[in-house]
Coordinates of C-alpha atoms in Angstrom, one line a residue:
M1 CA 13.8 73.3 1.3
A2 CA 16.8 71.0 2.0
C3 CA 16.3 67.3 1.0
D4 CA 16.1 64.9 3.9
Y5 CA 18.8 62.3 3.0
S6 CA 18.4 60.5 6.2
R7 CA 15.5 58.6 5.0
W8 CA 17.7 56.9 2.4
S9 CA 20.3 55.9 5.0
P10 CA 20.8 52.2 5.4
E11 CA 21.3 52.4 9.2
P12 CA 17.7 52.6 10.4
R13 CA 16.6 50.0 7.9
D14 CA 17.3 46.3 7.7
F15 CA 17.7 46.0 3.9
K16 CA 18.4 42.2 4.2
A17 CA 15.0 41.8 6.0
M18 CA 13.3 44.1 3.5
L19 CA 14.6 42.0 0.6
K20 CA 13.4 38.8 2.0
K21 CA 9.9 40.2 2.1
L22 CA 10.0 40.9 -1.7
S23 CA 9.2 38.3 -4.3
H24 CA 11.7 37.3 -6.9
E25 CA 9.5 39.0 -9.5
Q26 CA 9.5 42.3 -7.4
I27 CA 13.3 42.4 -7.1
L28 CA 13.6 41.9 -10.9
Q29 CA 11.0 44.5 -11.7
V30 CA 12.8 47.2 -9.6
L31 CA 16.3 46.4 -10.7
S32 CA 15.4 46.2 -14.4
E33 CA 13.2 49.2 -14.7
G34 CA 13.8 51.2 -17.8
L35 CA 16.6 49.0 -19.1
C36 CA 17.0 47.4 -22.5
S37 CA 16.3 43.7 -23.1
Y38 CA 20.0 42.8 -22.9
C39 CA 20.6 44.7 -19.6
E40 CA 17.4 42.9 -18.2
E41 CA 19.0 39.6 -19.0
V42 CA 22.2 40.6 -17.3
I43 CA 20.2 41.8 -14.2
E44 CA 18.1 38.6 -14.1
S45 CA 21.0 36.4 -14.4
R46 CA 22.8 38.0 -11.5
V47 CA 19.7 37.8 -9.3
N48 CA 19.3 34.1 -10.2
N49 CA 23.0 33.6 -9.2
L50 CA 22.4 35.3 -5.9
N51 CA 19.4 33.1 -5.2
L52 CA 21.4 30.0 -6.1
I53 CA 24.3 31.0 -4.0
Q54 CA 22.0 31.7 -0.9
R55 CA 20.2 28.4 -1.5
R56 CA 23.5 26.4 -1.6
V57 CA 24.8 28.2 1.6
D58 CA 21.6 27.3 3.5
E59 CA 21.8 23.7 2.2
M60 CA 25.4 23.3 3.2
A61 CA 24.5 24.6 6.8
L62 CA 21.6 22.0 7.0
S63 CA 23.4 19.0 5.6
N64 CA 26.7 19.4 7.4
V65 CA 28.2 17.1 4.8
N66 CA 32.0 17.3 4.2
V67 CA 32.6 19.1 0.9
A68 CA 35.6 17.1 -0.2
E69 CA 33.9 13.8 0.3
S70 CA 30.7 15.0 -1.5
S71 CA 32.9 16.1 -4.5
A72 CA 34.7 12.8 -4.6
V73 CA 31.3 10.9 -4.8
F74 CA 30.1 13.4 -7.5
L75 CA 33.3 12.9 -9.5
R76 CA 33.1 9.1 -9.4
G77 CA 29.7 9.4 -11.3
N78 CA 27.9 6.7 -9.3
S79 CA 24.2 7.2 -10.0
S80 CA 23.0 4.9 -7.4
D81 CA 20.6 6.6 -5.0
D82 CA 21.9 4.9 -2.0
V83 CA 25.3 6.4 -2.3
I84 CA 24.3 10.0 -3.1
S85 CA 24.9 12.2 -0.2
P86 CA 22.0 14.4 1.1
K87 CA 24.0 17.5 0.2
R88 CA 24.6 16.2 -3.4
K89 CA 20.9 15.7 -3.8
L90 CA 20.1 19.1 -2.6
N91 CA 22.6 20.7 -5.0
A92 CA 21.2 18.7 -7.8
D93 CA 17.7 19.9 -7.0
A94 CA 18.9 23.6 -6.8
D95 CA 20.6 23.2 -10.1
S96 CA 17.5 21.9 -11.8
D97 CA 15.5 24.9 -10.5
A98 CA 18.1 27.6 -11.0
Y99 CA 17.2 28.4 -14.5
T100 CA 14.8 31.2 -15.0
P101 CA 13.8 32.1 -18.6
S102 CA 14.6 35.6 -19.7
P103 CA 11.7 38.1 -20.3
R104 CA 9.9 38.5 -23.5
A105 CA 11.1 41.3 -25.7
G106 CA 8.8 44.3 -25.4
D107 CA 7.1 43.2 -22.2
S108 CA 6.3 46.1 -19.8
T109 CA 8.4 46.0 -16.6
N110 CA 5.4 47.6 -14.8
S111 CA 2.9 44.8 -15.8
G112 CA 4.9 41.9 -14.5
R113 CA 7.6 39.8 -16.4
S114 CA 6.6 36.8 -18.4
K115 CA 8.5 33.7 -17.7
Q116 CA 7.3 31.7 -20.7
F117 CA 10.1 32.5 -23.1
V118 CA 9.8 29.7 -25.7
S119 CA 6.6 29.8 -27.7
A120 CA 4.3 26.8 -27.7
S121 CA 5.0 26.1 -31.2
S122 CA 8.8 25.9 -30.5
T123 CA 10.5 22.5 -30.2
P124 CA 11.7 22.1 -26.6
V125 CA 15.3 21.3 -25.9
N126 CA 15.6 18.0 -23.9
N127 CA 17.8 19.0 -21.0
K128 CA 17.1 16.1 -18.6
Q129 CA 20.5 14.7 -17.6
P130 CA 21.6 12.3 -14.9
V131 CA 22.8 13.9 -11.7
S132 CA 26.1 12.2 -12.2
D133 CA 26.7 13.5 -15.6
L134 CA 29.9 15.4 -15.8
S135 CA 29.2 16.9 -19.2
N136 CA 26.2 18.9 -17.8
F137 CA 28.4 20.9 -15.4
K138 CA 27.3 24.6 -15.5
I139 CA 30.3 26.6 -16.6
K140 CA 30.1 30.3 -16.9
L141 CA 30.3 31.6 -20.5
N142 CA 32.9 34.2 -19.8
D143 CA 36.6 35.2 -20.4
G144 CA 37.8 32.6 -17.9
P145 CA 36.7 30.7 -14.8
S146 CA 36.9 32.1 -11.3
R147 CA 38.5 30.4 -8.3
S148 CA 35.5 30.4 -6.2
V149 CA 34.2 27.1 -4.7
V150 CA 30.7 26.3 -5.7
G151 CA 28.1 24.0 -4.1
D152 CA 29.6 20.7 -5.4
G153 CA 33.0 21.4 -3.9
L154 CA 34.8 22.1 -7.3
V155 CA 36.3 25.4 -8.3
E156 CA 35.2 26.9 -11.6
D157 CA 38.4 26.1 -13.4
Q158 CA 38.2 22.4 -12.5
K159 CA 34.7 22.2 -13.8
E160 CA 35.8 24.0 -17.0
F161 CA 38.6 21.7 -17.6
I162 CA 36.5 18.6 -17.1
R163 CA 34.0 19.9 -19.7
F164 CA 36.8 20.9 -22.0
S165 CA 38.3 17.4 -21.8
Q166 CA 35.0 15.9 -22.9
V167 CA 34.8 17.8 -26.2
G168 CA 35.0 15.3 -29.1
R169 CA 37.1 16.4 -32.1
Q170 CA 37.1 14.8 -35.5
K171 CA 39.5 16.3 -38.1
D172 CA 40.2 13.5 -40.5
F173 CA 37.3 13.8 -43.0
V174 CA 38.2 12.3 -46.4
H175 CA 36.4 12.4 -49.8
Y176 CA 38.5 12.5 -52.9
E177 CA 37.2 14.1 -56.2
N178 CA 38.9 15.0 -59.5
V179 CA 39.5 18.8 -59.3
N180 CA 41.5 20.3 -62.3
E181 CA 42.6 16.8 -63.3
K182 CA 43.9 16.0 -59.9
Q183 CA 42.5 13.8 -57.1
I184 CA 42.3 15.8 -53.9
N185 CA 40.5 15.5 -50.6
V186 CA 37.8 18.1 -50.9
L187 CA 37.0 17.8 -47.2
K188 CA 40.4 18.7 -45.9
G189 CA 40.1 21.4 -43.3
L190 CA 36.7 20.4 -42.0
E191 CA 36.4 19.9 -38.2
L192 CA 33.5 18.7 -36.0
H193 CA 33.6 19.5 -32.3
T194 CA 30.9 17.8 -30.3
N195 CA 29.7 18.5 -26.7
V196 CA 30.9 22.1 -26.8
F197 CA 27.6 23.4 -25.5
N198 CA 25.6 21.3 -23.0
P199 CA 21.6 21.1 -23.0
D200 CA 21.2 23.8 -20.4
E201 CA 23.5 26.2 -22.4
Q202 CA 21.6 25.3 -25.6
K203 CA 18.3 26.2 -24.1
E204 CA 19.6 29.6 -23.0
M205 CA 20.8 30.2 -26.6
V206 CA 17.6 29.0 -28.2
E207 CA 15.5 31.2 -26.0
L208 CA 17.6 34.3 -26.8
V209 CA 17.1 33.5 -30.5
Y210 CA 13.4 33.4 -30.0
S211 CA 13.5 36.6 -28.2
L212 CA 15.5 38.3 -31.1
Q213 CA 13.0 36.9 -33.5
R214 CA 10.1 38.5 -31.6
M215 CA 12.1 41.8 -31.6
G216 CA 12.6 41.6 -35.2
Q217 CA 8.9 40.9 -35.9
K218 CA 8.1 44.0 -33.8
R219 CA 10.7 46.1 -35.7
Q220 CA 12.8 46.6 -32.6
L221 CA 15.9 45.6 -34.5
R222 CA 17.6 47.6 -37.3
A223 CA 16.1 47.1 -40.7
R224 CA 18.7 44.9 -42.2
T225 CA 19.3 43.0 -39.1
Y226 CA 16.1 40.8 -39.4
S227 CA 14.7 39.2 -42.5
E228 CA 11.6 37.0 -42.6
P229 CA 10.8 36.3 -46.3
R230 CA 7.4 35.0 -47.5
K231 CA 7.3 31.2 -47.9
W232 CA 6.4 31.0 -51.5
M233 CA 7.6 27.5 -52.1
R234 CA 8.9 24.5 -50.3
G235 CA 12.4 25.2 -48.8
K236 CA 12.1 28.9 -49.1
G237 CA 11.5 31.3 -46.3
R238 CA 13.9 30.6 -43.4
V239 CA 14.3 33.5 -41.0
T240 CA 17.8 35.2 -40.8
I241 CA 19.1 37.6 -38.2
Q242 CA 22.5 39.1 -38.8
F243 CA 24.8 40.9 -36.4
G244 CA 28.1 42.7 -36.8
C245 CA 27.7 43.4 -40.5
C246 CA 25.1 43.6 -43.2
Y247 CA 25.6 40.6 -45.7
N248 CA 23.8 40.5 -49.1
Y249 CA 22.8 37.0 -50.4
A250 CA 22.0 38.6 -53.7
V251 CA 22.0 42.0 -55.5
D252 CA 19.8 44.2 -53.3
K253 CA 17.4 47.0 -54.4
N254 CA 20.1 49.5 -54.1
G255 CA 22.3 47.6 -56.6
N256 CA 24.8 46.3 -54.0
P257 CA 26.4 42.9 -55.0
P258 CA 26.5 39.9 -52.9
G259 CA 28.8 40.3 -49.9
I260 CA 29.3 42.7 -47.0
V261 CA 27.5 46.0 -47.5
R262 CA 30.0 48.4 -46.1
D263 CA 27.6 51.4 -45.7
E264 CA 24.7 49.6 -44.0
A265 CA 24.5 49.1 -40.3
V266 CA 23.0 46.2 -38.4
D267 CA 22.8 45.5 -34.7
P268 CA 26.0 44.4 -32.8
L269 CA 26.6 41.0 -31.5
P270 CA 24.4 40.2 -28.4
P271 CA 26.4 39.6 -25.2
L272 CA 25.5 35.9 -25.1
F273 CA 26.8 35.4 -28.7
K274 CA 30.1 37.0 -27.7
K275 CA 30.3 34.6 -24.7
M276 CA 29.9 31.7 -27.1
I277 CA 32.8 33.0 -29.1
K278 CA 34.9 33.2 -26.1
R279 CA 34.0 29.7 -25.2
M280 CA 35.0 28.4 -28.6
V281 CA 38.3 30.2 -28.7
R282 CA 39.2 29.2 -25.1
W283 CA 38.3 25.6 -25.8
H284 CA 40.6 25.3 -28.9
V285 CA 37.6 25.1 -31.3
L286 CA 38.5 28.4 -33.2
P287 CA 42.1 29.8 -33.4
T288 CA 43.0 33.0 -31.6
S289 CA 44.1 34.4 -34.9
C290 CA 40.6 34.3 -36.4
V291 CA 38.1 35.4 -33.7
P292 CA 34.6 36.0 -35.3
D293 CA 33.2 39.5 -35.3
S294 CA 29.9 38.8 -37.1
C295 CA 27.2 36.1 -37.3
I296 CA 24.1 35.0 -39.1
V297 CA 21.3 33.2 -37.2
N298 CA 19.2 30.8 -39.4
I299 CA 15.7 29.8 -38.0
Y300 CA 14.3 26.9 -40.0
D301 CA 10.8 25.6 -40.0
E302 CA 10.2 22.0 -41.0
G303 CA 11.0 21.7 -44.7
D304 CA 13.3 24.8 -44.9
C305 CA 16.8 24.5 -46.5
I306 CA 20.0 26.1 -47.6
P307 CA 20.8 25.5 -51.3
P308 CA 24.4 24.5 -52.5
H309 CA 27.0 27.4 -52.1
I310 CA 30.4 28.3 -51.0
D311 CA 30.5 31.1 -48.4
H312 CA 31.6 34.4 -49.7
H313 CA 35.2 35.4 -49.5
D314 CA 34.4 38.7 -47.8
F315 CA 34.8 36.4 -44.7
V316 CA 38.0 34.9 -43.9
R317 CA 38.6 31.2 -43.0
P318 CA 38.0 29.4 -40.8
F319 CA 34.3 30.1 -39.9
C320 CA 31.9 27.9 -38.0
T321 CA 28.3 26.8 -37.5
V322 CA 26.7 25.9 -34.1
S323 CA 23.5 23.6 -34.2
F324 CA 20.4 23.7 -32.1
L325 CA 17.0 22.1 -31.5
A326 CA 17.1 19.3 -34.1
E327 CA 19.8 17.3 -35.7
C328 CA 20.2 17.5 -39.5
K329 CA 22.6 16.4 -42.2
I330 CA 24.8 18.8 -44.3
L331 CA 26.0 17.6 -47.7
F332 CA 29.5 18.3 -49.3
G333 CA 30.8 17.8 -52.8
T334 CA 32.2 19.8 -55.7
T335 CA 28.9 19.0 -57.5
L336 CA 25.6 19.0 -55.5
K337 CA 22.5 18.2 -57.4
I338 CA 19.1 19.8 -57.0
I339 CA 16.5 17.0 -57.2
N340 CA 13.3 18.8 -56.2
P341 CA 12.6 22.1 -54.1
G342 CA 14.5 21.5 -50.8
E343 CA 16.0 18.1 -51.9
F344 CA 19.6 17.8 -52.8
C345 CA 22.0 14.9 -53.6
G346 CA 25.7 14.9 -52.8
P347 CA 28.6 12.5 -52.3
F348 CA 29.3 13.2 -48.6
S349 CA 26.7 13.6 -45.8
L350 CA 27.6 14.6 -42.3
P351 CA 25.1 14.6 -39.3
L352 CA 25.3 17.6 -37.0
P353 CA 24.8 16.7 -33.4
L354 CA 23.0 19.3 -31.1
G355 CA 25.5 21.6 -29.4
S356 CA 28.2 20.8 -31.8
V357 CA 30.5 23.2 -33.9
L358 CA 31.4 22.5 -37.5
I359 CA 34.5 24.3 -38.6
F360 CA 34.9 25.2 -42.3
N361 CA 38.4 25.7 -43.5
G362 CA 40.7 24.7 -46.4
N363 CA 39.2 22.6 -49.1
G364 CA 36.1 22.0 -47.0
A365 CA 35.4 25.7 -47.2
D366 CA 36.7 26.8 -50.6
V367 CA 36.6 23.7 -52.9
A368 CA 33.6 21.6 -51.8
K369 CA 30.2 23.3 -51.9
H370 CA 27.8 22.5 -48.9
C371 CA 24.1 22.6 -48.5
V372 CA 21.4 21.8 -45.9
P373 CA 18.5 19.7 -47.3
S374 CA 15.0 20.3 -46.1
V375 CA 15.2 19.9 -42.3
P376 CA 12.9 17.3 -40.6
A377 CA 11.9 19.6 -37.6
K378 CA 12.4 23.1 -36.3
R379 CA 16.0 23.9 -36.3
I380 CA 18.4 26.8 -35.4
S381 CA 21.9 27.4 -36.4
I382 CA 24.3 30.3 -35.8
T383 CA 27.1 30.8 -38.2
F384 CA 30.1 32.8 -36.8
R385 CA 32.4 34.5 -39.2
K386 CA 35.3 37.0 -39.2
M387 CA 35.2 39.8 -41.8
D388 CA 38.1 40.5 -44.1
V389 CA 39.8 43.7 -43.0
S390 CA 39.4 45.2 -46.5
K391 CA 35.6 44.6 -46.3
L392 CA 34.8 46.0 -42.9
P393 CA 31.8 48.3 -42.6
Y394 CA 32.9 51.9 -42.7
R395 CA 31.9 52.7 -39.1
Y396 CA 33.1 49.5 -37.7
T397 CA 35.2 49.5 -34.5
P398 CA 36.6 46.3 -32.9
D399 CA 34.8 45.0 -29.9
P400 CA 37.2 45.1 -26.9
E401 CA 35.5 42.1 -25.4
L402 CA 36.7 40.0 -28.3
V403 CA 40.4 41.1 -28.2
G404 CA 43.0 39.2 -26.4
I405 CA 41.0 35.9 -25.6
E406 CA 43.4 33.3 -24.2
R407 CA 43.1 29.6 -24.8
L408 CA 42.6 27.3 -21.8
V409 CA 45.8 25.7 -20.6
P410 CA 45.2 22.5 -18.7
P411 CA 46.7 22.6 -15.2
P412 CA 50.0 20.5 -14.8
S413 CA 48.5 18.3 -12.1
S414 CA 45.4 17.5 -14.1
D415 CA 46.3 13.9 -14.8
S416 CA 47.1 13.1 -11.2
S417 CA 43.9 14.9 -10.1
R418 CA 41.7 13.0 -12.4
N419 CA 43.5 9.6 -11.4
R420 CA 42.6 10.3 -7.8
H421 CA 39.0 10.8 -8.6
H422 CA 38.4 8.3 -11.3
G423 CA 41.0 5.6 -10.8
K424 CA 43.9 4.6 -13.0
N425 CA 41.7 3.0 -15.8
D426 CA 39.0 5.6 -15.8
K427 CA 40.6 8.9 -17.0
L428 CA 38.5 11.6 -18.6
P429 CA 39.2 11.9 -22.4
K430 CA 41.8 14.3 -23.4
S431 CA 41.1 17.1 -25.8
E432 CA 43.2 15.6 -28.6
N433 CA 41.6 14.6 -31.9
K434 CA 39.2 11.7 -31.7
V435 CA 38.5 9.6 -34.6
F436 CA 34.9 8.4 -34.9
S437 CA 34.4 5.3 -37.1
N438 CA 30.7 5.7 -37.6
E439 CA 27.7 7.8 -36.5
D440 CA 27.2 5.8 -33.3
D441 CA 30.6 6.8 -32.1
F442 CA 29.5 10.4 -31.6
P443 CA 29.3 11.0 -27.9
P444 CA 25.6 11.3 -27.0
L445 CA 24.4 14.8 -26.0
G446 CA 25.3 15.3 -22.4
K447 CA 27.1 12.0 -22.0
S448 CA 30.8 11.5 -21.2
T449 CA 32.9 10.2 -24.0
S450 CA 34.8 8.2 -21.5
S451 CA 31.7 6.3 -20.5
S452 CA 30.7 5.7 -24.1
R453 CA 34.1 4.2 -24.8
R454 CA 33.9 1.9 -21.8
S455 CA 30.4 0.7 -22.9
R456 CA 31.8 -0.4 -26.3
R457 CA 34.6 -2.5 -24.7

C-alpha cells in the first residue's frame, strides 16, 4: 500500500496558526525528543530566540517609535523613567523575561521539562541591572557578531564593541622577591581582565556547571571526567569536572604520574565552554597563539580550598581562570605557608571579581606559587588550558571550532560614533590597559568603567 504523503503537505495546513496553539513547553518537547542534553540546550536557545524576535517585532509595531531615536536615548544611559521611550521599556521587559533555564540532565522529554535548573542550595547570581546599563548588553557567544538589527536599534557588532571597550585590564602587578640571589618581580605576566562575562552570561554558565554536576553524579559522564571526593577534613573535597584531557593531580591507581594521562579519555569541551574560549580570544584576553583545548571546573562548597602549587608544565602558558558565584582571594608568592587546614599565608593577595578572567603567564605562572584559601561561600571556577603538543592524548584530534578564531578589530569610525552618542567628554573606555590603584577601582559587576571614573572625579 502506497504511503499517503499528502497529509504531510504544508499546503492544506496553516502551520503558523498551529504553532500558535502549542505552548512553549510542547514545542520544546517535540523538537528535543530523543536528543542529548547539549542538543536540547541548542534547540531551547533557538526557540527562545524566536520567541524574543517575535515579541520585539510585535512591540515595534505597537509602539511605532523611531528606532534611531530610541537607540540614542538608550546609549545616553539616562535612567530616569520620564525620558525612557515606551519601546525601550518594552524591550527591557522582553530582555528580562527572555532567559529560560536549560533542562535538568536526565529529565524525560515525555514527562515535561523542568525549568528549575539551579538547586535550592545553590547561591543565586545577582543579575539585576539598570535598564541603561551598557555592560549588560546581551552579546552572542559565537565566532563573531551578525549584522542584524535587534530590538534596541543596534547591530550585534556595535553591541559587542561597546562591551569589549568596557573590559578592564590590569597587567602591572608587582611584587619583588629574592630568587636565586636576584630580586625579581614574581608576578610579572599576571593579567586580570574584568567585566568579560556579564551577570546573565554568568548565570548561564553556572547553570550548565550544575547540570554537568548532576550528570556526573548520575554517572552520565565518562569515569575520569567527574570527581567528587569524600570531604574527610576541612578544605578537602571540592568537586572537579575535566574536559579535553584526563589530568592526574597525583599518582593514580594505575601508577600514572601527575600530569596528562595520554591513554585515558574524558568528555570533550561542552559547546558553551568553547563559546567562552572564542569570546576570550576575540576580546584580546587570550592570544590567538594559545587557544585552550581543555579545562577543569572546580566547584567549591564553603570552606573548600586549593593548596599552594604551580600548574603542571604539560600545559603551555598562558592559561586562565574564570570566576563565578562568589568573590574570593588568590594568594601568590614563592613561599606560601600552610597555617591550618584550608588556611594559607602569602605575601600577595588578589581579589577575583565575578565574571573576571585571571591570566597566568611568565613569572606569575612559573616562579610564584598560587593558592585559594578556604572560600567564604559557594564558588565555581573554570580553568582553561592548552595542552603541550608532546603531551596530547593519543586519540586527540583538534576541534575545528577552535581553529582560526579572529580577534575583534574595532571599526575605524568607532570614536566618532561614540562621540555622537555620548558627547565629547563621555567616551566609553578603550580596551587598553587600565591601572587600578586599589580594590575599589575595580569596575563594579555590570557597571560601566566610564561611569565609575566619572563618579570619582
